[in-house]
């Protein structure tokens, strides 16, 4: 019996899930649903993993209700990810969520509770962990080559370019530290093998007044 | 009439002051005093700016009382810099202080008050400003080549090596952000031409248990 995969939305790294599907024998993309009404799902529909057998849904809740899915990929505008992940976990469907998995402490707590109460598992799209440099770093730390890491730094920037409407406001976007810096927050902890105990951070919008809710710089 | 220069202590970048003296006609190093009783002032005594005419003092307060100085260089263990700078400013002697110029908000406030009430001027040994890269950065910003800077990062690390006793305790050392990161705090503000409005920082001692008061890592 095949693993039955569903897609919710087309924001971000859908390829982390979709690129693997055509090469696997026992996995099928049974359905794909819009993240929001404006989502055209074009990048999903154009991918070779999307076939004539893949059913298309306007409403992701309808998809979760009608399909028997084993795994679902959640790629909605970021503050909406937790809602869909929780709905899937409540049906014991495994979740692969775009990051950030949540954009408020409240929604994060609800998501953690849903993971605890579900028979399914959840992971986030922290693809940078699979970059050879970070793999090598983790191995070097585990082999005791550098002792216990005392300081690690990371830096990341994206070309702003043309961004979807939801990037304009903090409420629909979530924040640049959660979206960009979260990669370094994740891989530093993962590769160094040490836990965070305190955090200090600042961010602001200085150069993109038409995207007031999108912080264009920040530090953690 | 020559400018009469005095040295207090030998901690840090005394060369910023001493190297210039032999090449200047109207300046003389009239006196040098220990920063603390244990200070051997060796690096001052061995410098070519220190001559047979330079008077040596065990006590810097005695030097300030007996000599008529125009400028004094303050290079004491860091938490002691403010005390000597204030004493010099009260006598209207110009001050060139090693950084940090103060290590507590209280001593900084007293130092600022002393600068306000003095006819003399004060500067700190932020020699990195004169590095060609930072000079070029400042010129590029002033010429409008990059617009208003939105983000600047700096990184600095020193080999720990063997450090004087006063580095062991926070009370006698002052802190690594004040000692090391202060360079970046200064040159970012200076070169970018923008002011700080908020600050977040963390530091800790992880690898040098015999120097518990010397933070071996930190971020601002």
Coordinates of C-alpha atoms in Angstrom, one line a residue:
Chain A
X1 CA 0.0 0.0 0.0
X2 CA 1.3 3.4 -0.9
X3 CA 2.0 6.4 1.4
X4 CA -0.7 8.9 0.5
X5 CA 0.7 12.5 0.4
X6 CA -1.2 15.8 0.3
X7 CA -0.1 19.3 -0.2
X8 CA -1.5 22.4 1.5
X9 CA -0.4 25.6 -0.2
X10 CA 2.5 26.6 -2.4
X11 CA 4.4 29.1 -0.3
X12 CA 8.1 28.4 0.1
X13 CA 10.0 25.1 -0.2
X14 CA 7.4 22.8 -1.6
X15 CA 10.2 21.1 -3.6
X16 CA 11.5 19.6 -0.4
X17 CA 8.5 17.3 -0.6
X18 CA 7.5 17.3 -4.3
X19 CA 10.9 16.6 -5.8
X20 CA 11.2 13.3 -4.0
X21 CA 7.8 11.9 -5.0
X22 CA 8.4 10.9 -8.7
X23 CA 11.4 8.8 -7.8
X24 CA 9.7 6.8 -5.0
X25 CA 7.6 3.7 -5.8
X26 CA 5.4 3.5 -2.8
X27 CA 4.4 7.2 -2.5
X28 CA 1.7 9.1 -4.3
X29 CA 0.6 12.7 -4.3
X30 CA -3.2 12.1 -3.9
X31 CA -4.3 15.6 -3.4
X32 CA -3.3 19.3 -3.3
X33 CA -5.2 22.2 -1.7
X34 CA -5.0 26.0 -1.9
X35 CA -3.4 27.6 1.2
X36 CA -5.8 30.6 0.8
X37 CA -8.3 31.6 -1.8
X38 CA -5.7 33.6 -3.8
X39 CA -3.3 30.7 -3.9
X40 CA -3.1 29.6 -7.6
X41 CA -1.1 26.5 -6.7
X42 CA 0.7 27.0 -10.0
X43 CA 4.1 25.7 -8.8
X44 CA 2.4 22.6 -7.4
X45 CA 0.2 22.0 -10.5
X46 CA 3.3 22.4 -12.8
X47 CA 5.4 20.0 -10.9
X48 CA 5.9 16.5 -12.3
X49 CA 4.7 15.0 -9.0
X50 CA 1.2 16.5 -9.7
X51 CA -0.5 14.0 -12.0
X52 CA -3.9 13.4 -13.6
X53 CA -4.7 11.3 -10.5
X54 CA -4.0 14.1 -8.1
X55 CA -7.2 15.7 -6.8
X56 CA -7.3 19.4 -6.5
X57 CA -9.1 21.2 -3.6
X58 CA -10.1 24.9 -3.2
X59 CA -10.3 24.3 0.6
X60 CA -7.6 22.5 2.5
X61 CA -10.1 21.5 5.3
X62 CA -12.2 19.7 2.7
X63 CA -9.1 17.9 1.5
X64 CA -8.3 16.7 5.0
X65 CA -11.9 15.6 5.5
X66 CA -12.3 13.7 2.2
X67 CA -8.9 12.2 1.6
X68 CA -7.2 9.5 3.8
X69 CA -3.8 11.0 3.9
X70 CA -0.7 9.6 5.6
X71 CA 1.5 12.8 5.3
X72 CA 0.7 16.4 4.5
X73 CA 3.0 19.2 3.5
X74 CA 2.0 22.6 5.0
X75 CA 3.1 25.7 3.0
X76 CA 0.7 28.5 3.8
X77 CA 1.5 32.2 4.6
X78 CA 3.5 31.7 7.7
X79 CA 1.1 32.7 10.5
X80 CA -1.4 30.2 9.0
X81 CA 0.9 27.1 9.1
X82 CA 0.2 26.2 12.7
X83 CA -3.6 26.0 12.1
X84 CA -3.3 23.6 9.2
X85 CA -0.6 21.5 11.0
X86 CA -2.8 21.2 14.1
X87 CA -5.8 20.1 12.0
X88 CA -3.7 17.4 10.3
X89 CA -2.2 16.2 13.6
X90 CA -5.7 15.8 15.0
X91 CA -6.4 13.4 12.3
X92 CA -3.1 11.6 13.0
X93 CA -1.6 12.7 9.7
X94 CA 2.2 13.3 9.7
X95 CA 3.2 16.9 8.9
X96 CA 6.1 18.4 7.0
X97 CA 5.7 22.2 7.6
X98 CA 7.4 25.1 6.0
X99 CA 9.1 27.2 8.7
X100 CA 8.2 29.1 10.8
X101 CA 5.9 26.4 12.1
X102 CA 4.2 29.1 14.2
X103 CA 4.5 32.8 14.6
X104 CA 3.2 33.5 18.1
X105 CA 4.0 31.8 21.4
X106 CA 0.3 31.0 21.7
X107 CA 0.0 29.2 18.4
X108 CA 3.4 27.5 19.1
X109 CA 2.0 26.2 22.4
X110 CA -1.1 24.9 20.7
X111 CA 1.0 23.2 18.0
X112 CA 3.2 21.5 20.6
X113 CA 0.1 20.2 22.4
X114 CA -1.3 18.9 19.1
X115 CA 2.0 17.0 18.5
X116 CA 1.9 15.5 22.0
X117 CA -1.7 14.3 21.5
X118 CA -1.2 13.0 18.0
X119 CA 0.0 9.5 16.9
X120 CA 1.6 11.3 13.9
X121 CA 5.0 13.1 13.8
X122 CA 5.9 16.5 12.6
X123 CA 9.0 18.1 11.1
X124 CA 9.9 21.5 9.7
X125 CA 11.6 22.4 6.5
X126 CA 15.0 23.2 7.9
X127 CA 16.7 22.2 4.7
X128 CA 19.9 24.0 5.6
X129 CA 20.8 21.1 8.0
X130 CA 21.5 19.0 4.9
X131 CA 24.0 21.5 3.5
X132 CA 27.4 19.7 3.5
X133 CA 29.0 22.5 5.5
X134 CA 26.5 22.1 8.4
X135 CA 26.7 18.3 8.2
X136 CA 30.5 18.5 8.4
X137 CA 30.2 20.9 11.4
X138 CA 27.9 18.6 13.3
X139 CA 30.2 15.6 12.6
X140 CA 33.2 17.6 13.8
X141 CA 31.5 18.6 17.0
X142 CA 30.2 15.0 17.7
X143 CA 33.7 13.7 17.1
X144 CA 35.1 16.0 19.8
X145 CA 37.3 17.8 17.3
X146 CA 36.6 21.3 18.8
X147 CA 35.4 20.6 22.3
X148 CA 32.2 22.3 23.4
X149 CA 31.3 25.1 21.1
X150 CA 31.4 28.5 22.9
X151 CA 30.4 30.8 20.1
X152 CA 28.8 30.4 16.7
X153 CA 27.7 33.1 14.3
X154 CA 25.5 33.0 11.2
X155 CA 24.5 35.6 8.7
X156 CA 21.8 35.3 6.0
X157 CA 20.2 37.8 3.6
X158 CA 17.7 37.5 0.8
X159 CA 17.2 39.8 -2.2
X160 CA 13.9 41.6 -1.4
X161 CA 12.6 41.5 -5.0
X162 CA 8.8 41.3 -5.5
X163 CA 7.1 39.6 -2.6
X164 CA 3.5 38.4 -2.2
X165 CA 1.0 40.7 -0.6
X166 CA 1.1 38.8 2.7
X167 CA 4.6 40.0 3.3
X168 CA 3.4 43.6 3.8
X169 CA 2.0 43.2 7.3
X170 CA 3.4 41.6 10.4
X171 CA 0.0 39.8 11.0
X172 CA 0.1 38.0 7.7
X173 CA 3.9 37.6 7.4
X174 CA 5.1 36.8 10.9
X175 CA 8.5 38.4 11.0
X176 CA 12.0 38.2 9.5
X177 CA 13.7 36.6 12.5
X178 CA 11.1 33.8 12.4
X179 CA 11.3 33.5 8.7
X180 CA 15.0 34.0 7.9
X181 CA 17.1 33.9 11.1
X182 CA 15.2 30.8 12.2
X183 CA 17.5 28.8 9.9
X184 CA 20.6 29.8 11.9
X185 CA 18.7 29.5 15.2
X186 CA 18.0 25.9 14.2
X187 CA 21.3 24.8 12.7
X188 CA 23.5 26.4 15.4
X189 CA 21.6 24.4 18.1
X190 CA 21.6 21.3 15.9
X191 CA 25.2 21.4 14.7
X192 CA 26.7 22.6 18.0
X193 CA 24.7 20.2 20.1
X194 CA 24.0 22.8 22.8
X195 CA 20.7 24.3 24.0
X196 CA 19.7 28.0 24.2
X197 CA 19.0 29.3 27.6
X198 CA 18.7 33.0 26.9
X199 CA 17.9 35.0 23.8
X200 CA 18.2 38.7 22.9
X201 CA 17.1 40.1 19.5
X202 CA 16.3 43.3 17.7
X203 CA 14.7 43.9 14.3
X204 CA 13.2 46.8 12.4
X205 CA 11.9 48.0 9.0
X206 CA 14.1 50.8 7.6
X207 CA 14.1 50.5 3.8
X208 CA 10.8 49.1 2.7
X209 CA 8.1 51.5 3.8
X210 CA 5.5 49.8 1.5
X211 CA 6.1 46.6 3.5
X212 CA 5.8 48.1 7.0
X213 CA 5.3 44.7 8.6
X214 CA 8.3 43.1 7.0
X215 CA 11.4 43.7 9.1
X216 CA 14.3 44.3 6.6
X217 CA 17.1 43.8 9.2
X218 CA 17.5 42.2 12.5
X219 CA 19.9 40.5 14.8
X220 CA 19.5 37.6 17.3
Chain B
X1 CA 56.3 76.5 24.4
X2 CA 56.0 72.7 24.2
X3 CA 52.9 70.6 24.9
X4 CA 53.6 68.8 28.1
X5 CA 52.4 65.1 28.1
X6 CA 52.1 62.7 30.9
X7 CA 51.4 58.9 31.0
X8 CA 49.3 57.2 33.6
X9 CA 49.8 53.4 33.4
X10 CA 50.9 51.0 30.7
X11 CA 47.8 48.9 30.0
X12 CA 46.8 48.6 26.4
X13 CA 47.6 50.9 23.5
X14 CA 50.1 53.2 25.0
X15 CA 51.8 53.4 21.6
X16 CA 48.9 55.4 20.2
X17 CA 50.4 58.2 22.3
X18 CA 54.0 57.4 22.7
X19 CA 54.9 56.5 19.1
X20 CA 54.0 60.0 18.0
X21 CA 56.1 61.8 20.5
X22 CA 59.7 61.4 19.2
X23 CA 58.7 62.8 15.8
X24 CA 57.1 65.9 17.1
X25 CA 59.1 69.1 17.9
X26 CA 56.8 70.9 20.3
X27 CA 55.8 68.0 22.5
X28 CA 57.6 66.4 25.4
X29 CA 56.9 63.4 27.6
X30 CA 57.5 65.2 30.9
X31 CA 56.3 62.4 33.3
X32 CA 55.0 58.9 33.6
X33 CA 53.2 57.3 36.6
X34 CA 52.2 53.8 37.6
X35 CA 48.6 52.9 37.1
X36 CA 48.6 50.7 40.2
X37 CA 51.4 49.7 42.6
X38 CA 52.1 46.5 40.6
X39 CA 52.5 48.3 37.3
X40 CA 56.2 48.1 36.3
X41 CA 55.7 50.7 33.5
X42 CA 58.3 48.6 31.6
X43 CA 56.8 49.3 28.2
X44 CA 56.7 53.0 28.9
X45 CA 60.3 53.2 30.3
X46 CA 61.6 51.1 27.3
X47 CA 60.0 53.4 24.7
X48 CA 62.2 55.9 23.0
X49 CA 59.7 58.7 24.0
X50 CA 60.7 58.1 27.6
X51 CA 64.0 60.0 28.1
X52 CA 66.3 61.1 30.9
X53 CA 64.2 64.2 31.3
X54 CA 61.0 62.2 31.9
X55 CA 60.1 62.1 35.6
X56 CA 58.8 58.8 37.0
X57 CA 56.0 58.7 39.6
X58 CA 54.9 55.8 41.8
X59 CA 51.6 57.6 42.3
X60 CA 49.6 59.2 39.4
X61 CA 47.9 61.6 41.7
X62 CA 51.2 62.9 42.8
X63 CA 52.2 63.4 39.2
X64 CA 48.9 65.3 38.4
X65 CA 49.6 67.5 41.5
X66 CA 53.3 68.3 40.8
X67 CA 53.5 68.5 37.1
X68 CA 51.9 71.1 34.9
X69 CA 50.5 68.8 32.2
X70 CA 48.6 69.8 29.0
X71 CA 47.7 66.2 28.0
X72 CA 47.6 63.0 29.9
X73 CA 47.3 59.4 28.6
X74 CA 45.2 57.1 30.8
X75 CA 46.0 53.4 30.5
X76 CA 45.0 51.8 33.8
X77 CA 43.1 48.5 34.4
X78 CA 39.8 49.4 32.7
X79 CA 37.5 50.1 35.7
X80 CA 40.1 52.5 37.0
X81 CA 40.3 54.7 33.8
X82 CA 37.4 56.9 34.7
X83 CA 38.8 57.9 38.1
X84 CA 42.1 59.1 36.6
X85 CA 40.4 60.8 33.6
X86 CA 38.1 62.7 35.9
X87 CA 41.0 63.8 38.1
X88 CA 42.8 65.1 35.0
X89 CA 39.8 66.9 33.6
X90 CA 39.2 68.6 36.9
X91 CA 42.7 70.1 36.4
X92 CA 41.7 71.1 32.8
X93 CA 44.2 68.6 31.4
X94 CA 43.2 67.0 28.1
X95 CA 42.7 63.2 28.3
X96 CA 43.5 60.4 25.8
X97 CA 42.0 57.4 27.5
X98 CA 42.3 53.7 26.7
X99 CA 38.9 52.1 26.2
X100 CA 36.6 51.4 27.8
X101 CA 36.7 54.9 29.3
X102 CA 34.3 53.7 32.0
X103 CA 32.9 50.3 33.0
X104 CA 29.7 51.2 34.9
X105 CA 26.8 53.6 34.0
X106 CA 27.6 55.4 37.3
X107 CA 31.2 56.1 36.5
X108 CA 30.3 57.0 32.9
X109 CA 27.8 59.6 34.1
X110 CA 30.5 61.1 36.4
X111 CA 33.0 61.1 33.6
X112 CA 30.5 62.9 31.3
X113 CA 29.9 65.5 34.0
X114 CA 33.6 66.0 34.3
X115 CA 34.0 66.5 30.6
X116 CA 31.1 69.1 30.7
X117 CA 32.7 71.0 33.5
X118 CA 36.2 71.0 32.2
X119 CA 38.0 73.4 29.8
X120 CA 39.9 70.3 28.5
X121 CA 38.8 67.8 25.9
X122 CA 38.8 64.0 26.1
X123 CA 39.1 61.3 23.5
X124 CA 39.3 57.5 23.6
X125 CA 41.8 55.1 21.9
X126 CA 39.5 53.9 19.2
X127 CA 42.3 53.3 16.9
X128 CA 40.3 51.1 14.6
X129 CA 38.7 54.2 13.1
X130 CA 42.0 54.9 11.4
X131 CA 42.1 51.5 9.7
X132 CA 41.8 52.2 5.9
X133 CA 38.7 49.9 5.6
X134 CA 36.7 51.9 8.1
X135 CA 38.0 55.2 6.7
X136 CA 36.8 54.0 3.2
X137 CA 33.5 52.9 4.7
X138 CA 32.8 56.3 6.3
X139 CA 33.7 58.1 3.1
X140 CA 31.4 55.9 1.0
X141 CA 28.5 56.5 3.4
X142 CA 29.2 60.3 3.5
X143 CA 29.3 60.4 -0.3
X144 CA 25.8 58.7 -0.4
X145 CA 27.2 55.7 -2.3
X146 CA 25.0 53.2 -0.3
X147 CA 22.2 55.4 1.1
X148 CA 21.4 55.1 4.8
X149 CA 22.9 52.0 6.2
X150 CA 20.3 49.5 7.5
X151 CA 22.5 46.7 8.8
X152 CA 26.2 46.5 9.8
X153 CA 27.9 43.6 11.5
X154 CA 31.3 43.2 13.1
X155 CA 33.3 40.4 14.6
X156 CA 36.4 40.4 16.7
X157 CA 38.3 37.9 18.7
X158 CA 41.6 37.9 20.6
X159 CA 43.9 35.0 21.5
X160 CA 43.4 34.6 25.2
X161 CA 47.1 33.8 25.9
X162 CA 48.4 34.9 29.3
X163 CA 46.6 37.8 30.8
X164 CA 47.3 40.1 33.8
X165 CA 45.7 39.2 37.1
X166 CA 43.1 42.0 36.8
X167 CA 41.4 40.1 33.9
X168 CA 40.3 37.4 36.3
X169 CA 37.5 39.3 37.9
X170 CA 34.7 41.4 36.5
X171 CA 35.3 44.1 39.1
X172 CA 38.9 44.6 38.0
X173 CA 38.4 43.8 34.3
X174 CA 35.1 45.4 33.3
X175 CA 33.8 43.0 30.7
X176 CA 34.5 41.7 27.2
X177 CA 31.8 43.7 25.5
X178 CA 33.2 46.9 27.0
X179 CA 36.7 45.9 26.1
X180 CA 36.5 44.1 22.8
X181 CA 33.1 44.7 21.2
X182 CA 33.3 48.4 22.1
X183 CA 35.5 48.8 19.0
X184 CA 32.6 47.7 16.7
X185 CA 30.1 49.6 18.8
X186 CA 32.2 52.7 18.1
X187 CA 33.1 52.2 14.4
X188 CA 29.7 51.1 13.3
X189 CA 28.1 54.3 14.7
X190 CA 31.0 56.4 13.4
X191 CA 31.3 55.0 9.9
X192 CA 27.5 54.5 9.3
X193 CA 26.7 58.0 10.7
X194 CA 23.6 56.7 12.5
X195 CA 22.8 56.6 16.2
X196 CA 21.9 53.6 18.4
X197 CA 18.4 53.8 19.9
X198 CA 18.1 50.2 21.4
X199 CA 20.7 47.6 22.5
X200 CA 20.5 43.9 23.2
X201 CA 23.5 41.9 24.3
X202 CA 24.5 38.6 25.9
X203 CA 27.9 37.4 27.2
X204 CA 29.2 34.5 29.3
X205 CA 32.3 32.7 30.5
X206 CA 32.4 29.2 29.2
X207 CA 36.0 28.1 28.6
X208 CA 38.2 30.0 31.1
X209 CA 37.1 28.9 34.6
X210 CA 40.2 30.4 36.1
X211 CA 39.2 33.8 34.7
X212 CA 35.5 33.7 35.9
X213 CA 35.0 37.4 35.5
X214 CA 36.3 37.5 31.9
X215 CA 33.6 36.7 29.5
X216 CA 35.1 34.6 26.7
X217 CA 32.2 35.1 24.3
X218 CA 29.4 37.6 23.7
X219 CA 27.1 39.2 21.2
X220 CA 25.7 42.7 20.9

